[in-house]
Amino acid sequence: MKILVIGGGPAGATAAKLLAKKYDVTLIQDRNWDKPCGGGTKIKLFDETDIPKNLIKHKLSHIYMNYKNNKIKIDLKGENLAIVKREEFDRALRELALKEGAKLYYGKFKGFKEKKAIIEINKEKIIFDYDVLIAADGVNSSVRKALNLEPIPKTITHYAKIDKEIETCEFYFDEALGGKYYAWEFPHINKTHIGSVDKTSFSNFCKFLNINVKPKGYFIPIWQENITIQKNNIYFVGDAASQVMPMSFEGIYYAIHSAKILADSIINQKDYKKEWNKRFLKEFKFMKFIEKIHQTKLKGLMIKLHKFEYMRTFSVNLWLHNYEC
């Protein structure tokens, strides 16, 4: 069976790696690039997969939540948060796929012709045949557009890298700084990644941090139930399927595990959506509920409740999947 994977980020590379053990897999990646995200994921992801731990740049044992001059330390019960450099991390995942026998081409998906995929490689359009196509091509999925499927709900965020070193992640929930979601600081190699959801809140955040920097913008998915993740022999995974956790916007962990669900569904002829729902739907719906509360006047109360140990423990256990929703 021929499988064509469009997109070589965590979801696409993982699907390619797992499926290449049994099938003829071709992976299409547009280019090597450093995706503008915080790069945070659960350290247990590395234990659950064969991803090398030397890709971890920082191991964090706590984070801070900030709201109206209240700074709350959240103990993560050990070094449970990893920070990775996305360009290096994604490239390593593609290399793991190649070791399993997948073929890699750098090119761009341009559409379909007679149920075959058109890929532009070095300015030449090449036709790729496939039995299964996996679209892991991000929030602005070109495959979705070519199939006239509903676009992924999304929000724009503004981010920048600054010359500053911090010890851990900090989240800011004041509306002026973080809009209806939050602003953030993530430690990276000799740098800090900062961001917020819109131009105004980002500007306010920079003033708060006493820095002057020009932001870049990018879109992140907003998960909604019943997004189309399969159409006949074409499957969607990762950002292209809106598989990003509501409220936290954590994507890496869920992209990789969603790809594992997809690969297992293809190999064992299971219903992909049913299997994904079985694993993640309750959790995503619960976090969507929390996200909606956070956009009301109850936001302050929810943050302040984290002053109490039971609330901090509940939140960390939920994040670590130590119990079901």
Short mmCIF file of C-alpha atoms in Angstrom, two decimals:
data_model
loop_
_atom_site.label_atom_id
_atom_site.label_comp_id
_atom_site.label_asym_id
_atom_site.label_seq_id
_atom_site.Cartn_x
_atom_site.Cartn_y
_atom_site.Cartn_z
CA MET A 1 0.00 0.00 0.00
CA LYS A 2 1.28 3.46 -0.91
CA ILE A 3 0.89 6.14 1.73
CA LEU A 4 1.63 9.80 1.05
CA VAL A 5 2.12 12.08 4.05
CA ILE A 6 1.91 15.84 3.48
CA GLY A 7 3.73 17.68 6.27
CA GLY A 8 6.75 16.54 8.25
CA GLY A 9 6.13 18.10 11.65
CA PRO A 10 5.52 15.98 14.78
CA ALA A 11 2.23 14.52 13.50
CA GLY A 12 3.30 13.79 9.93
CA ALA A 13 6.76 12.49 10.82
CA THR A 14 5.34 10.21 13.53
CA ALA A 15 2.67 8.78 11.22
CA ALA A 16 5.29 8.23 8.51
CA LYS A 17 7.65 6.47 10.95
CA LEU A 18 5.00 4.07 12.26
CA LEU A 19 3.47 3.27 8.87
CA ALA A 20 6.81 2.85 7.07
CA LYS A 21 7.35 -0.33 9.09
CA LYS A 22 4.63 -2.00 6.99
CA TYR A 23 3.94 0.14 3.92
CA ASP A 24 5.52 2.19 1.13
CA VAL A 25 5.53 5.66 2.72
CA THR A 26 6.50 8.98 1.13
CA LEU A 27 6.82 12.06 3.34
CA ILE A 28 6.57 15.57 1.88
CA GLN A 29 8.02 18.49 3.88
CA ASP A 30 8.06 22.05 2.57
CA ARG A 31 11.34 23.10 4.18
CA ASN A 32 13.45 23.04 7.34
CA TRP A 33 12.13 25.77 9.58
CA ASP A 34 11.79 26.67 13.23
CA LYS A 35 8.07 26.75 13.99
CA PRO A 36 7.18 29.79 16.12
CA CYS A 37 5.87 28.11 19.25
CA GLY A 38 6.94 27.76 22.85
CA GLY A 39 8.23 24.25 22.23
CA GLY A 40 6.82 22.89 25.48
CA THR A 41 5.67 19.30 25.92
CA LYS A 42 5.34 16.67 28.62
CA ILE A 43 8.63 14.93 29.36
CA LYS A 44 6.78 11.62 29.57
CA LEU A 45 6.31 11.88 25.80
CA PHE A 46 9.97 10.88 25.45
CA ASP A 47 9.38 7.79 27.60
CA GLU A 48 6.26 6.88 25.63
CA THR A 49 8.12 7.07 22.29
CA ASP A 50 11.66 6.53 21.01
CA ILE A 51 12.36 10.27 20.65
CA PRO A 52 15.92 10.96 21.89
CA LYS A 53 15.99 12.84 25.18
CA ASN A 54 19.04 14.82 24.07
CA LEU A 55 16.58 16.98 22.10
CA ILE A 56 15.36 18.44 25.40
CA LYS A 57 16.84 21.91 25.94
CA HIS A 58 15.26 22.60 29.33
CA LYS A 59 13.60 20.42 31.96
CA LEU A 60 11.20 22.35 34.15
CA SER A 61 9.84 21.34 37.53
CA HIS A 62 7.52 24.32 38.02
CA ILE A 63 5.79 27.19 36.22
CA TYR A 64 4.23 30.48 37.34
CA MET A 65 0.70 31.80 36.85
CA ASN A 66 0.35 35.58 37.06
CA TYR A 67 -2.84 37.56 37.51
CA LYS A 68 -3.33 41.08 38.90
CA ASN A 69 -0.08 41.18 40.91
CA ASN A 70 -0.65 37.63 42.14
CA LYS A 71 2.16 35.22 41.24
CA ILE A 72 1.42 31.58 41.92
CA LYS A 73 4.04 28.86 41.68
CA ILE A 74 2.74 25.59 40.24
CA ASP A 75 4.86 22.57 41.22
CA LEU A 76 4.82 20.09 38.33
CA LYS A 77 5.68 17.14 40.60
CA GLY A 78 9.15 16.72 39.19
CA GLU A 79 10.83 17.73 35.94
CA ASN A 80 7.75 17.02 33.86
CA LEU A 81 7.86 19.85 31.31
CA ALA A 82 10.36 19.74 28.45
CA ILE A 83 11.32 22.58 26.13
CA VAL A 84 12.55 21.68 22.64
CA LYS A 85 13.82 23.67 19.67
CA ARG A 86 11.26 22.94 16.99
CA GLU A 87 13.55 22.99 13.96
CA GLU A 88 15.87 20.44 15.57
CA PHE A 89 13.04 18.40 17.11
CA ASP A 90 10.99 18.12 13.91
CA ARG A 91 14.05 17.26 11.82
CA ALA A 92 14.95 14.47 14.26
CA LEU A 93 11.44 13.02 13.95
CA ARG A 94 11.75 13.00 10.15
CA GLU A 95 15.09 11.22 10.46
CA LEU A 96 13.42 8.53 12.59
CA ALA A 97 10.86 8.08 9.81
CA LEU A 98 13.66 7.69 7.26
CA LYS A 99 15.32 5.02 9.41
CA GLU A 100 12.10 3.01 9.21
CA GLY A 101 12.15 3.22 5.41
CA ALA A 102 10.08 6.29 4.60
CA LYS A 103 11.15 8.41 1.62
CA LEU A 104 11.46 12.17 2.15
CA TYR A 105 11.04 14.91 -0.45
CA TYR A 106 11.14 18.65 0.13
CA GLY A 107 8.27 20.16 -1.81
CA LYS A 108 4.79 21.66 -1.64
CA PHE A 109 1.38 20.14 -2.16
CA LYS A 110 -0.35 21.92 -5.05
CA GLY A 111 -3.61 20.03 -5.46
CA PHE A 112 -5.15 16.89 -6.92
CA LYS A 113 -5.34 15.54 -10.45
CA GLU A 114 -7.36 12.41 -11.18
CA LYS A 115 -7.17 11.31 -7.53
CA LYS A 116 -3.41 11.78 -7.45
CA ALA A 117 -1.44 14.44 -5.60
CA ILE A 118 0.47 17.21 -7.34
CA ILE A 119 3.71 18.05 -5.52
CA GLU A 120 6.03 20.88 -6.58
CA ILE A 121 9.68 19.94 -6.07
CA ASN A 122 12.41 22.31 -7.23
CA LYS A 123 9.83 24.23 -9.31
CA GLU A 124 8.77 21.02 -11.10
CA LYS A 125 5.28 19.59 -10.59
CA ILE A 126 5.36 15.85 -9.99
CA ILE A 127 2.37 13.52 -9.73
CA PHE A 128 2.32 11.16 -6.72
CA ASP A 129 0.03 8.15 -6.65
CA TYR A 130 -1.29 6.96 -3.28
CA ASP A 131 -3.72 4.55 -1.67
CA VAL A 132 -3.89 6.65 1.50
CA LEU A 133 -3.04 10.32 1.93
CA ILE A 134 -2.35 11.82 5.34
CA ALA A 135 -2.61 15.60 5.62
CA ALA A 136 -0.43 16.88 8.44
CA ASP A 137 0.09 20.23 6.79
CA GLY A 138 -0.87 22.58 9.58
CA VAL A 139 -3.65 24.92 10.54
CA ASN A 140 -3.81 26.41 7.03
CA SER A 141 -3.97 22.96 5.45
CA SER A 142 -3.71 23.12 1.65
CA VAL A 143 -5.20 19.64 1.45
CA ARG A 144 -8.34 20.80 3.27
CA LYS A 145 -8.63 23.72 0.86
CA ALA A 146 -8.22 21.45 -2.17
CA LEU A 147 -11.05 19.24 -0.88
CA ASN A 148 -13.28 22.25 -0.09
CA LEU A 149 -13.54 21.17 3.54
CA GLU A 150 -14.35 23.56 6.35
CA PRO A 151 -11.25 25.48 7.47
CA ILE A 152 -9.75 24.88 10.88
CA PRO A 153 -10.97 27.46 13.45
CA LYS A 154 -7.97 29.50 14.50
CA THR A 155 -6.71 32.56 16.27
CA ILE A 156 -3.71 34.68 15.44
CA THR A 157 -0.98 35.11 18.00
CA HIS A 158 1.95 37.50 18.12
CA TYR A 159 5.36 36.34 19.28
CA ALA A 160 9.02 37.33 19.43
CA LYS A 161 12.38 36.08 20.66
CA ILE A 162 14.18 38.35 23.10
CA ASP A 163 17.65 38.40 24.66
CA LYS A 164 16.66 37.40 28.14
CA GLU A 165 17.09 34.28 30.26
CA ILE A 166 14.37 33.03 32.57
CA GLU A 167 14.26 29.95 34.76
CA THR A 168 10.87 28.58 33.75
CA CYS A 169 7.61 29.28 31.90
CA GLU A 170 5.44 32.15 33.06
CA PHE A 171 1.82 32.70 32.04
CA TYR A 172 -0.02 36.02 32.38
CA PHE A 173 -3.81 36.00 32.52
CA ASP A 174 -4.59 39.72 32.85
CA GLU A 175 -6.83 40.62 29.92
CA ALA A 176 -4.70 43.63 29.02
CA LEU A 177 -1.66 41.39 28.61
CA GLY A 178 -3.16 38.14 27.36
CA GLY A 179 -6.46 39.03 25.76
CA LYS A 180 -9.09 36.33 26.16
CA TYR A 181 -6.42 33.63 26.56
CA TYR A 182 -3.02 34.46 28.08
CA ALA A 183 0.46 35.86 27.44
CA TRP A 184 3.55 33.74 27.92
CA GLU A 185 7.29 33.58 28.42
CA PHE A 186 9.15 30.35 27.56
CA PRO A 187 12.86 29.79 28.21
CA HIS A 188 15.02 28.82 25.22
CA ILE A 189 18.74 28.67 24.46
CA ASN A 190 20.07 32.09 25.55
CA LYS A 191 16.70 33.52 24.56
CA THR A 192 13.14 33.81 25.76
CA HIS A 193 10.11 33.29 23.56
CA ILE A 194 7.26 35.66 24.40
CA GLY A 195 3.81 35.98 22.93
CA SER A 196 0.19 36.99 23.27
CA VAL A 197 -2.95 36.63 21.22
CA ASP A 198 -3.30 39.96 19.45
CA LYS A 199 -1.35 43.08 18.56
CA THR A 200 -2.77 45.22 21.37
CA SER A 201 -2.19 42.72 24.17
CA PHE A 202 1.29 41.95 22.80
CA SER A 203 2.14 45.65 22.85
CA ASN A 204 0.89 45.91 26.42
CA PHE A 205 2.89 42.83 27.35
CA CYS A 206 6.08 44.35 25.93
CA LYS A 207 5.50 47.51 27.96
CA PHE A 208 4.94 45.36 31.03
CA LEU A 209 8.26 43.58 30.39
CA ASN A 210 9.95 46.91 29.59
CA ILE A 211 11.12 45.78 26.16
CA ASN A 212 10.67 47.04 22.61
CA VAL A 213 10.45 44.34 19.95
CA LYS A 214 8.61 43.87 16.68
CA PRO A 215 6.34 40.81 16.73
CA LYS A 216 5.66 38.18 14.12
CA GLY A 217 2.24 36.63 13.75
CA TYR A 218 1.10 33.06 13.24
CA PHE A 219 -2.12 31.11 13.55
CA ILE A 220 -2.88 28.37 16.05
CA PRO A 221 -5.89 26.02 15.92
CA ILE A 222 -8.94 26.43 18.12
CA TRP A 223 -10.31 22.95 18.74
CA GLN A 224 -13.97 22.30 18.07
CA GLU A 225 -15.86 19.05 18.15
CA ASN A 226 -16.91 17.46 14.84
CA ILE A 227 -14.11 18.91 12.71
CA THR A 228 -13.70 16.65 9.66
CA ILE A 229 -10.61 14.47 10.20
CA GLN A 230 -11.24 11.94 7.42
CA LYS A 231 -12.70 12.03 3.93
CA ASN A 232 -12.61 8.64 2.24
CA ASN A 233 -8.92 7.62 2.01
CA ILE A 234 -7.63 11.05 3.10
CA TYR A 235 -6.90 11.61 6.80
CA PHE A 236 -6.06 14.73 8.78
CA VAL A 237 -3.86 14.84 11.87
CA GLY A 238 -2.21 17.39 14.16
CA ASP A 239 -2.92 21.08 13.52
CA ALA A 240 -4.63 20.13 10.23
CA ALA A 241 -7.19 18.28 12.35
CA SER A 242 -7.35 20.94 15.09
CA GLN A 243 -5.87 18.44 17.58
CA VAL A 244 -4.52 21.10 19.94
CA MET A 245 -5.62 21.09 23.56
CA PRO A 246 -8.12 23.86 24.38
CA MET A 247 -7.06 26.43 26.95
CA SER A 248 -3.40 25.37 27.13
CA PHE A 249 -2.87 25.22 23.34
CA GLU A 250 -0.48 22.33 23.87
CA GLY A 251 0.09 20.76 20.47
CA ILE A 252 3.23 18.59 20.29
CA TYR A 253 2.08 15.87 22.68
CA TYR A 254 -1.36 15.57 21.11
CA ALA A 255 -0.04 15.72 17.54
CA ILE A 256 2.26 12.75 18.17
CA HIS A 257 -0.33 10.69 20.03
CA SER A 258 -3.00 11.48 17.45
CA ALA A 259 -0.59 10.27 14.76
CA LYS A 260 -0.10 7.05 16.71
CA ILE A 261 -3.88 6.58 16.84
CA LEU A 262 -4.12 7.24 13.11
CA ALA A 263 -1.32 4.80 12.24
CA ASP A 264 -2.90 2.08 14.38
CA SER A 265 -6.29 2.76 12.77
CA ILE A 266 -4.85 2.37 9.27
CA ILE A 267 -2.83 -0.75 10.09
CA ASN A 268 -5.67 -2.49 11.95
CA GLN A 269 -8.55 -1.08 9.88
CA LYS A 270 -10.16 0.76 12.78
CA ASP A 271 -12.40 3.82 12.71
CA TYR A 272 -9.91 6.70 13.16
CA LYS A 273 -12.39 9.25 14.51
CA LYS A 274 -13.93 6.72 16.89
CA GLU A 275 -10.50 5.74 18.21
CA TRP A 276 -9.43 9.37 18.62
CA ASN A 277 -12.68 10.22 20.43
CA LYS A 278 -12.22 7.23 22.71
CA ARG A 279 -8.79 8.50 23.76
CA PHE A 280 -9.17 12.27 23.83
CA LEU A 281 -12.73 13.56 23.37
CA LYS A 282 -13.70 13.77 27.06
CA GLU A 283 -10.47 15.53 27.93
CA PHE A 284 -10.74 18.03 25.09
CA LYS A 285 -14.41 18.77 25.86
CA PHE A 286 -13.61 19.33 29.53
CA MET A 287 -10.77 21.70 28.68
CA LYS A 288 -13.03 23.50 26.20
CA PHE A 289 -15.45 24.05 29.07
CA ILE A 290 -12.61 25.45 31.20
CA GLU A 291 -11.53 27.68 28.30
CA LYS A 292 -15.04 29.13 28.04
CA ILE A 293 -15.14 29.86 31.79
CA HIS A 294 -11.76 31.59 31.44
CA GLN A 295 -13.35 34.02 29.01
CA THR A 296 -15.90 35.16 31.59
CA LYS A 297 -15.67 37.18 34.80
CA LEU A 298 -14.88 33.93 36.60
CA LYS A 299 -11.35 33.96 35.20
CA GLY A 300 -9.92 35.73 38.24
CA LEU A 301 -11.56 33.31 40.63
CA MET A 302 -10.18 30.30 38.75
CA ILE A 303 -6.66 31.70 38.84
CA LYS A 304 -6.86 32.66 42.53
CA LEU A 305 -8.11 29.17 43.43
CA HIS A 306 -4.63 27.94 42.47
CA LYS A 307 -3.37 29.48 45.69
CA PHE A 308 -4.78 26.35 47.30
CA GLU A 309 -2.81 23.11 47.15
CA TYR A 310 -5.81 20.99 46.14
CA MET A 311 -6.43 23.11 43.03
CA ARG A 312 -2.78 23.06 41.99
CA THR A 313 -2.69 19.28 42.46
CA PHE A 314 -5.89 18.86 40.45
CA SER A 315 -4.57 20.95 37.55
CA VAL A 316 -1.20 19.20 37.41
CA ASN A 317 -2.78 15.73 37.62
CA LEU A 318 -5.15 16.68 34.84
CA TRP A 319 -2.25 17.91 32.69
CA LEU A 320 -0.24 14.74 33.38
CA HIS A 321 -3.29 12.53 32.67
CA ASN A 322 -3.06 11.03 36.15
CA TYR A 323 -6.82 10.74 36.14
CA GLU A 324 -9.61 11.04 33.60
CA CYS A 325 -11.92 14.02 33.23
#
